[in-house]
mmCIF file of C-alpha atoms in Angstrom:
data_model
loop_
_atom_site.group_PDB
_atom_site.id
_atom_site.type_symbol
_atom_site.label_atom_id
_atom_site.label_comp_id
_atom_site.label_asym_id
_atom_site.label_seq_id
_atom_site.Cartn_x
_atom_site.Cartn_y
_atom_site.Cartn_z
ATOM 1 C CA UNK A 186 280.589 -51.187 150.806
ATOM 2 C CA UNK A 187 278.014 -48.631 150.432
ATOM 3 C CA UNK A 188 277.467 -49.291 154.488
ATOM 4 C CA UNK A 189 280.954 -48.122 155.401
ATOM 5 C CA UNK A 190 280.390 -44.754 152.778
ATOM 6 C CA UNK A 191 277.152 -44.592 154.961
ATOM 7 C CA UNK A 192 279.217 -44.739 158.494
ATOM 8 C CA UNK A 193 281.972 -42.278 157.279
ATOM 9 C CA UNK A 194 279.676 -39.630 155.561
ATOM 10 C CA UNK A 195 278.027 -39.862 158.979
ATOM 11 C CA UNK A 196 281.124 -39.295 161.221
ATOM 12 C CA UNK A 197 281.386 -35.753 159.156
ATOM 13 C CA UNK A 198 278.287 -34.697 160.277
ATOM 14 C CA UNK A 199 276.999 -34.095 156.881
ATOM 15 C CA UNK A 200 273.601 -32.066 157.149
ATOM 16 C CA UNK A 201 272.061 -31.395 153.493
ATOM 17 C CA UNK A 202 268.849 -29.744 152.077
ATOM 18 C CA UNK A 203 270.550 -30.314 148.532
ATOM 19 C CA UNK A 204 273.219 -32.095 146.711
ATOM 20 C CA UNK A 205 274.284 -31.009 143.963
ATOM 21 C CA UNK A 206 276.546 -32.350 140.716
ATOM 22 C CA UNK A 207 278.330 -29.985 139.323
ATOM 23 C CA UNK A 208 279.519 -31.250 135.830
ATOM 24 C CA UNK A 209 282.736 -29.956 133.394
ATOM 25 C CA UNK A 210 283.495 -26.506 134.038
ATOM 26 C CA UNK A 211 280.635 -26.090 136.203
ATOM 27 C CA UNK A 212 282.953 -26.555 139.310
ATOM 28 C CA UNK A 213 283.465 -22.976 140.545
ATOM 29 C CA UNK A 214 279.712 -22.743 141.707
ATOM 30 C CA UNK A 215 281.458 -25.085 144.824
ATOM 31 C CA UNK A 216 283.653 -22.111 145.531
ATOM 32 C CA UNK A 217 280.871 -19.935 146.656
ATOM 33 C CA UNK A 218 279.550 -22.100 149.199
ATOM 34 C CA UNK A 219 280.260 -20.655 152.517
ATOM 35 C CA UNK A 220 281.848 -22.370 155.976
ATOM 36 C CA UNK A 221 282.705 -25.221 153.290
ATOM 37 C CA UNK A 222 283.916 -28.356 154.540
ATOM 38 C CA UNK A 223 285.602 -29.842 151.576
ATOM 39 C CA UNK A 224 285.885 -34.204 151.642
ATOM 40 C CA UNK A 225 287.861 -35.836 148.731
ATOM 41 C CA UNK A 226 286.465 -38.753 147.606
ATOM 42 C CA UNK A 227 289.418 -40.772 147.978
ATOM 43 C CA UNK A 228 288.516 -40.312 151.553
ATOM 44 C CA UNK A 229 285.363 -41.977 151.436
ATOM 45 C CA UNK A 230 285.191 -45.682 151.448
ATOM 46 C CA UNK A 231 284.226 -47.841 147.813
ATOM 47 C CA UNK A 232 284.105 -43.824 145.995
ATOM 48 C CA UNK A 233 286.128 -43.615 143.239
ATOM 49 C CA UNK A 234 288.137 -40.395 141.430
ATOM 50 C CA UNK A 235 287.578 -39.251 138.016
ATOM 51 C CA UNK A 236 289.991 -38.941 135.656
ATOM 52 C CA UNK A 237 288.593 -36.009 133.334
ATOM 53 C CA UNK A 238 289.536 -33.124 133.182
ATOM 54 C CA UNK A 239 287.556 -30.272 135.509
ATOM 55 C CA UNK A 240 286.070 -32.968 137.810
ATOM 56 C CA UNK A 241 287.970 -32.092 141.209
ATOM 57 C CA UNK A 242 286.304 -35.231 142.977
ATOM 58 C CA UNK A 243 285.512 -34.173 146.325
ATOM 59 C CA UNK A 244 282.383 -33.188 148.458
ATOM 60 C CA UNK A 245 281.437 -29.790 149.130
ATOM 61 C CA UNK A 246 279.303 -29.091 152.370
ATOM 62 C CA UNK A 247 278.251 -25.823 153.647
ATOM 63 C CA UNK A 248 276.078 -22.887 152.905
ATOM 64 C CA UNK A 249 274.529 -21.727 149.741
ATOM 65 C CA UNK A 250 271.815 -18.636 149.645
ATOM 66 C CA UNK A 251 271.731 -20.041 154.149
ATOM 67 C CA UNK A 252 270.692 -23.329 152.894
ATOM 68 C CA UNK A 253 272.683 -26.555 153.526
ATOM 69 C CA UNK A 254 273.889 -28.052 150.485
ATOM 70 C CA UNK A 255 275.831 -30.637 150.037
ATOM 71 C CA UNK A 256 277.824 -30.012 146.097
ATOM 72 C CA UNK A 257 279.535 -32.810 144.251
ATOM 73 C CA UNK A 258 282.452 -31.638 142.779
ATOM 74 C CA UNK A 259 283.223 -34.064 140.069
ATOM 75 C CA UNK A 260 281.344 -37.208 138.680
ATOM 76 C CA UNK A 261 282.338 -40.516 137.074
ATOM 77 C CA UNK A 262 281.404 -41.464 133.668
ATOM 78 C CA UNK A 263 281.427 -44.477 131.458
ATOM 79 C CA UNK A 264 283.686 -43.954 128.985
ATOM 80 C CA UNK A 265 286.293 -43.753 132.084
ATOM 81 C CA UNK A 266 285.291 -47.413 132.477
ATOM 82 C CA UNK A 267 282.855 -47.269 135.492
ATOM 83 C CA UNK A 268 280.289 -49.036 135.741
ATOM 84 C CA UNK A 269 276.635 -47.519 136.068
ATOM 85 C CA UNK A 270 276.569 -48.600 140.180
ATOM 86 C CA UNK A 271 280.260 -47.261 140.646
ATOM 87 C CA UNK A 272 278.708 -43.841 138.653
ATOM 88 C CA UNK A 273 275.932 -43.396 140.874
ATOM 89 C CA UNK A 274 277.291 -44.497 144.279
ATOM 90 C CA UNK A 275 277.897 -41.583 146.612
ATOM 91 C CA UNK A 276 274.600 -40.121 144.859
ATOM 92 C CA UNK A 277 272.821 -43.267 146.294
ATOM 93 C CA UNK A 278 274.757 -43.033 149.873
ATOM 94 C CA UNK A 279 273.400 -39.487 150.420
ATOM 95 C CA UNK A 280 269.901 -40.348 149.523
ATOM 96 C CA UNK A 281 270.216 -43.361 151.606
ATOM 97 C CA UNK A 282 271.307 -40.111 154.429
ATOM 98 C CA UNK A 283 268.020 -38.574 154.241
ATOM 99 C CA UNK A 284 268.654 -35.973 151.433
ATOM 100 C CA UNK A 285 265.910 -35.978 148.857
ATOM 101 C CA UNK A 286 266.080 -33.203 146.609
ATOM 102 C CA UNK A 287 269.218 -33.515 143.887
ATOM 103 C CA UNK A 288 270.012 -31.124 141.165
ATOM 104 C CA UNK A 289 272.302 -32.373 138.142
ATOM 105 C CA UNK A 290 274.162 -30.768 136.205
ATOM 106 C CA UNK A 291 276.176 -31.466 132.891
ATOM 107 C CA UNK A 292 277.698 -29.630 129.724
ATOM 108 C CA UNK A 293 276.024 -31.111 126.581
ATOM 109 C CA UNK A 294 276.272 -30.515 122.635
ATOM 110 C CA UNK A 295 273.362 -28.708 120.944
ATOM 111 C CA UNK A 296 271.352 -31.070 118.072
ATOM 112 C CA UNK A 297 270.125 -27.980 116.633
ATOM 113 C CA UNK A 298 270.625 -24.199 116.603
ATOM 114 C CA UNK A 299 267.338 -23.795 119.252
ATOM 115 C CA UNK A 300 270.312 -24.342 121.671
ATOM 116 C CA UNK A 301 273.210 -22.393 121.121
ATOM 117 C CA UNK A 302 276.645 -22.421 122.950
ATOM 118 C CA UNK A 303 276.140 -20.524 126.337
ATOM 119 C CA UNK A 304 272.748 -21.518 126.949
ATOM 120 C CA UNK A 305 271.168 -23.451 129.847
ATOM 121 C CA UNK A 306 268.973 -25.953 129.092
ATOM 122 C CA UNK A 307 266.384 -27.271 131.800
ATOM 123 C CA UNK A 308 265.718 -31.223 131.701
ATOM 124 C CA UNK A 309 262.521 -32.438 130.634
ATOM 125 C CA UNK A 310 263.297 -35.635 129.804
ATOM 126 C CA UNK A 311 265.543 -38.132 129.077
ATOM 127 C CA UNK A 312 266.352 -40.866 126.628
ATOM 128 C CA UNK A 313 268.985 -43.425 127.803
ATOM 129 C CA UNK A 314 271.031 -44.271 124.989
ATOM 130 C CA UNK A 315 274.203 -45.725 126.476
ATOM 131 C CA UNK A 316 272.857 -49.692 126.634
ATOM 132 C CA UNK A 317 273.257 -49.814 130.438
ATOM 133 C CA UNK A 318 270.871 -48.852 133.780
ATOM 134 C CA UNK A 319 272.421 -48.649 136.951
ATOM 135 C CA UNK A 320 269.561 -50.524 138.783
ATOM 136 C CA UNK A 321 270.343 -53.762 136.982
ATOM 137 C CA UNK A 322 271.385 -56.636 139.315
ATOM 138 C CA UNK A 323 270.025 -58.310 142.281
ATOM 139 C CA UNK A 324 270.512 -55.558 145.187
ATOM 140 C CA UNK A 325 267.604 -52.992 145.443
ATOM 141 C CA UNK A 326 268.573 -49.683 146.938
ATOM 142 C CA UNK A 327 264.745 -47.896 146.523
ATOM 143 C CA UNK A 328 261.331 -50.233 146.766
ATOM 144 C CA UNK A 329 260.777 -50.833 143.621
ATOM 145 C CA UNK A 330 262.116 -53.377 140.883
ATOM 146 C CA UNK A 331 260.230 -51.297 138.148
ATOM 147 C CA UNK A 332 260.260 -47.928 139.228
ATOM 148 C CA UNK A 333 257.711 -45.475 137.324
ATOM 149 C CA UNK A 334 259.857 -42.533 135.202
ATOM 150 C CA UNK A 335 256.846 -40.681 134.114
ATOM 151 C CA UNK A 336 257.967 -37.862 136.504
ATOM 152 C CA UNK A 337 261.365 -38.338 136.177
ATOM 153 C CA UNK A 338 262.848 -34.540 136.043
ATOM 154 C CA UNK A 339 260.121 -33.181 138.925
ATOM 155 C CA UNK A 340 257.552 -31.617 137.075
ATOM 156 C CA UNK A 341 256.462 -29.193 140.077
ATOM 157 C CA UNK A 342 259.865 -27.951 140.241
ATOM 158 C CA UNK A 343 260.351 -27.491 136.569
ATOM 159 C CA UNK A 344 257.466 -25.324 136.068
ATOM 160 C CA UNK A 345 258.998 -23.452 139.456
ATOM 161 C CA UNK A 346 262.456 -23.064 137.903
ATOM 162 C CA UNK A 347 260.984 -21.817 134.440
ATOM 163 C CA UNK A 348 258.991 -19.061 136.410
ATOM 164 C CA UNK A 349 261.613 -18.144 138.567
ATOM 165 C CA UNK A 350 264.309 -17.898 135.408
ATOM 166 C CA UNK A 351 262.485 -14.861 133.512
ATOM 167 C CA UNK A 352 263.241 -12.933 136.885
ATOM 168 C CA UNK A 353 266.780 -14.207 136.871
ATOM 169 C CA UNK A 354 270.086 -12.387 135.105
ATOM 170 C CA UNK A 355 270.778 -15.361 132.219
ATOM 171 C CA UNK A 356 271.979 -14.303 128.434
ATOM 172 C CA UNK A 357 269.632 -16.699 126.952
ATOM 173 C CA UNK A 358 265.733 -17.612 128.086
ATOM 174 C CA UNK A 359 265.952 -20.770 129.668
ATOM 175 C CA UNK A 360 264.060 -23.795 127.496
ATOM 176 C CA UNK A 361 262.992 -27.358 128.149
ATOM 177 C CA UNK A 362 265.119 -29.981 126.800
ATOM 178 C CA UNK A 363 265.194 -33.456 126.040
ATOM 179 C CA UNK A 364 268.260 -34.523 126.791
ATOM 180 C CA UNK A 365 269.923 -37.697 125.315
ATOM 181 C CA UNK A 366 272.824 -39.562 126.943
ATOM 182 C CA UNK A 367 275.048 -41.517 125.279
ATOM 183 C CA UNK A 368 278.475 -43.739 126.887
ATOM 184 C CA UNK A 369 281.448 -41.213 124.885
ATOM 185 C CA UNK A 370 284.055 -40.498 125.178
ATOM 186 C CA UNK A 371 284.158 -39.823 121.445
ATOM 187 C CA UNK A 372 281.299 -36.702 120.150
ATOM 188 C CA UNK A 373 278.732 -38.015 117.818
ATOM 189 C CA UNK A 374 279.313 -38.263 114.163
ATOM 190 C CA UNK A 375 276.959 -36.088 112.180
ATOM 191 C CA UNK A 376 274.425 -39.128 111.302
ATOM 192 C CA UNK A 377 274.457 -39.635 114.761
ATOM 193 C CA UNK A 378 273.148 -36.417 115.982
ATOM 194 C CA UNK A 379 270.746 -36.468 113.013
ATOM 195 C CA UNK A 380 269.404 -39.421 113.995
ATOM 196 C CA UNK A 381 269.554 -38.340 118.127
ATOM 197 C CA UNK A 382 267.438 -35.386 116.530
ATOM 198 C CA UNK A 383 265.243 -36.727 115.051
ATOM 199 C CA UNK A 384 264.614 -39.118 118.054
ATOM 200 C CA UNK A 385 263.207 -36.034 119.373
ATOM 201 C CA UNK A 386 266.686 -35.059 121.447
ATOM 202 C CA UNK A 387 267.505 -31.652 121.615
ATOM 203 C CA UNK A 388 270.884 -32.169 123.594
ATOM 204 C CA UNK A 389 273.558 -35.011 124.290
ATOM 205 C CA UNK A 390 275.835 -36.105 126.870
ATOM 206 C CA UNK A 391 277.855 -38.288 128.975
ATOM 207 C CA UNK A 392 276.113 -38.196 131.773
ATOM 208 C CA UNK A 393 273.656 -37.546 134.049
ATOM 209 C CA UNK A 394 270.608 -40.349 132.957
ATOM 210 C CA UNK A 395 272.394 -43.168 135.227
ATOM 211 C CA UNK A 396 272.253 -40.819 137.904
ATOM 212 C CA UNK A 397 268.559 -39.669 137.382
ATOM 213 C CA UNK A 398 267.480 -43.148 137.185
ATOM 214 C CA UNK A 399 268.838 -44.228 140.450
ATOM 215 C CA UNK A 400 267.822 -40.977 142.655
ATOM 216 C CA UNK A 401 264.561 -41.492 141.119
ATOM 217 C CA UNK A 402 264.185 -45.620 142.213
ATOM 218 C CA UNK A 403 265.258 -43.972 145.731
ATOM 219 C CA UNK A 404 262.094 -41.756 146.095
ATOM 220 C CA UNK A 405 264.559 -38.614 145.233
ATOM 221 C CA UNK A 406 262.934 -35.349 143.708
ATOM 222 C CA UNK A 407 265.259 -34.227 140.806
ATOM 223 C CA UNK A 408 265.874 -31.034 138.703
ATOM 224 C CA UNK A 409 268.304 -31.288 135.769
ATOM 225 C CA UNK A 410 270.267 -28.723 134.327
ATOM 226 C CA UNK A 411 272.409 -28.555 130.903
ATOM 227 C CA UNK A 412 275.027 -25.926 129.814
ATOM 228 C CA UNK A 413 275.015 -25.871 126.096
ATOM 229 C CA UNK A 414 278.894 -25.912 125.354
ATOM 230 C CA UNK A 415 279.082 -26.532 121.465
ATOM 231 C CA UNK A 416 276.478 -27.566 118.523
ATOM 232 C CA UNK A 417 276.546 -31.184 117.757
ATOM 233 C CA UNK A 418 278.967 -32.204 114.520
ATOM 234 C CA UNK A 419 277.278 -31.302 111.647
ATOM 235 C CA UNK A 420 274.871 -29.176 112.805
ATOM 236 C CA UNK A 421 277.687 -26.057 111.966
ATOM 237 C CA UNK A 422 280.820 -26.250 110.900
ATOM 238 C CA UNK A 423 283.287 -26.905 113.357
ATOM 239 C CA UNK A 424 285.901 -29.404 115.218
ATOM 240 C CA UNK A 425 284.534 -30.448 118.474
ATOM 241 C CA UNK A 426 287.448 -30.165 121.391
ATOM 242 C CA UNK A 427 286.663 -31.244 124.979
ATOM 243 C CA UNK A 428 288.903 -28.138 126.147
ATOM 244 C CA UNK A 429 286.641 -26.242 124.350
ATOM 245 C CA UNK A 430 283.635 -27.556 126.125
ATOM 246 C CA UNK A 431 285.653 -26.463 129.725
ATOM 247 C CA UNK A 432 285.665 -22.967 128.248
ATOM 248 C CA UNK A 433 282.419 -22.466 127.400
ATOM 249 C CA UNK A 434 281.295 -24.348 130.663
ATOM 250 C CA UNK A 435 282.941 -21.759 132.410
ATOM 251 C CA UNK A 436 282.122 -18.672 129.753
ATOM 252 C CA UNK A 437 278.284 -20.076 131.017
ATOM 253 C CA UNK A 438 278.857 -20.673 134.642
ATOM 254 C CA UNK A 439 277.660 -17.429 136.248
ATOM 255 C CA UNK A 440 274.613 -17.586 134.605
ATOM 256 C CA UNK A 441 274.747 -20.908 135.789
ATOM 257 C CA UNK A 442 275.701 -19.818 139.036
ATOM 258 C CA UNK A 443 272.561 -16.754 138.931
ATOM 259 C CA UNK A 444 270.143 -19.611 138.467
ATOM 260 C CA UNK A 445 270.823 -22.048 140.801
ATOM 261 C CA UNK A 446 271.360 -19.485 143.574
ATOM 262 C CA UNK A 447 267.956 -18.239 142.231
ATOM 263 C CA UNK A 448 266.933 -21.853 143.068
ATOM 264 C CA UNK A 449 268.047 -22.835 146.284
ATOM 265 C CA UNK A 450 266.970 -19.551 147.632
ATOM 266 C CA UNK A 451 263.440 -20.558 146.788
ATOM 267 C CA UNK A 452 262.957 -23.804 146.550
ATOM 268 C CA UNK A 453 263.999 -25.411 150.055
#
C-alpha cells in the first residue's frame, strides 16, 4: 500500500526540505506557509484521518522562511485505535521520497513545575512507554533490524536550536526535555506521573516516540518539539480537560511559530 502513497505523493510533485507534524493546537503554523498546496489525507492511498479534535488531516506543501516544507497537519494516535505502522505511515512514505530532515511536534503535560503551561520544551530523549514499536513485524522500511537510538533527537541540531532560541522572541527559555509517551487517551493519575518522574521524564504524551523511532530506522535526522499545555495531575491542583490543552496549544503557538521559523530559516 505504501507503494501506491509513494506513486500519488509523486504525481503532486511534492518537493520538501522539511516535513513537519504539527500536533493539537499547533495547526495554524500550516497557515503561514506560502503558495500552499493543501492534500487531505483521505486523498492519499492506505492514509488514514484522525478523529481528535485540532488534527485537520491533510498535507501542507509550500514555502516557509523560502524553504520547501512539506507540514503535516494532523497525526494519528493510539488511543484512536491505530496501530503504530498505520501512525507512522505517510511519515515513512515521505522519507521513502527523499526528505530527511523531520521536525515533531506535540502538546504534552508538565511532571514538574520546571515546565510550566506555555513553555516549549526541546526533545532530548525519549522513553517509550506505550508497550508497542512501530518497526515490529517482518517488513523493513530502513536497513536495519536493530537500529541504534543513541542519537535519536539529532544532537547537532539540538545544540543549533538551543543557540539559536536565546536570539528568538519566546516567553519562556527553551529547556531540554525528556519526554515520555504513553498510549492515552485518559491523563495520568497522580502515581503515575510520580512514578513517570521519577523515571527521569520531565513531560508526557500521546505521541510522537512511534514516529521518532521509525524516521530514525529510515536514516531520518529529527528535532522534537513539546508545547507544555498543563502540569501533570497532582503536580498542582487542577482538572485536566483536553479543550484546555487546544487553548493553551494555541495561547503557545506563536512562540511556537517564532521558533520554528527561527529554524527553518537556518537550518536547511
Amino acid at each position: 500500500m505504501i507503494d501506491q502513497a509513494l506513486e500519488f505523493l509523486g504525481s503532486q510533485k511534492i518537493e520538501a526540505d522539511l516535513a513537519l507534524v504539527l500536533g493539537s493546537g499547533l495547526g495554524p503554523l500550516a497557515d503561514k506557509i506560502s503558495s500552499a498546496k493543501r492534500i487531505p489525507y483521505s486523498q492519499i492511498p492506505g492514509a488514514k484521518v484522525s478523529s481528535v479534535a485540532g488534527h485537520k488531516g491533510e498535507l501542507v506543501v509550500g514555502e516557509l522562511e523560502g524553504k520547501k516544507v512539506i507540514a503535516l497537519s494532523g497525526r494519528l494516535h493510539g488511543y484512536e485505535g491505530h496501530t503504530p505502522n498505520e501512525v507512522v505511515y505517510l511519515l515513512r512514505a515521505l522519507r521513502k521520497l527523499g526528505i530527511r530532515k523531520f521536525i515533531l511536534s506535540n502538546a504534552s503535560g508538565s511532571t514538574h513545575k520546571a515546565f510550566p503551561p506555555g513553555s516549549l520544551a526541546l526533545i532530548g530523549d525519549h522513553i517509550n512507554f506505550t508497550g508497542k514499536n512501530p518497526l515490529t513485524g517482518a517488513e523493513l522500511y530502513g536497513a536495519e533490524r536493530f537500529p541504534d537510538m543513541s542519537d535519536l533527537y539529532s544532537l547537532k541540531w539540538r545544540e543549533q536550536v538551543l543557540s539559536l532560541s536565546k536570539k528568538t522572541k519566546l516567553k519562556f527559555p527553551l529547556k531540554e526535555a525528556v519526554y515520555i509517551g504513553v498510549r492515552g487517551p485518559n491523563f495520568e493519575t497522580p502515581a503515575e506521573i510520580r512514578a513517570f518522574r521519577t523515571m527521569g521524564a520531565d513531560i508526557v504524551g500521546m505521541s510522537t516516540v512511534w514516529e521518532a523511532i521509525a524516521l530514525k530506522q529510515m536514516g531520518a535526522e529529527i528535532l522534537g518539539i513539546s508545547c507544555v499545555c498543563n502540569f501533570g495531575a497532582g503536580v498542582v491542583d487542577q482538572v485536566l480537560k483536553h479543550e484546555d490543552v487546544l487553548q493553551a496549544g494555541r495561547d503557545a503557538s506563536q512562540d511556537f511559530q517564532n521558533l520554528v521559523e527561527a529554524i527553518i530559516g537556518v537550518s536547511l
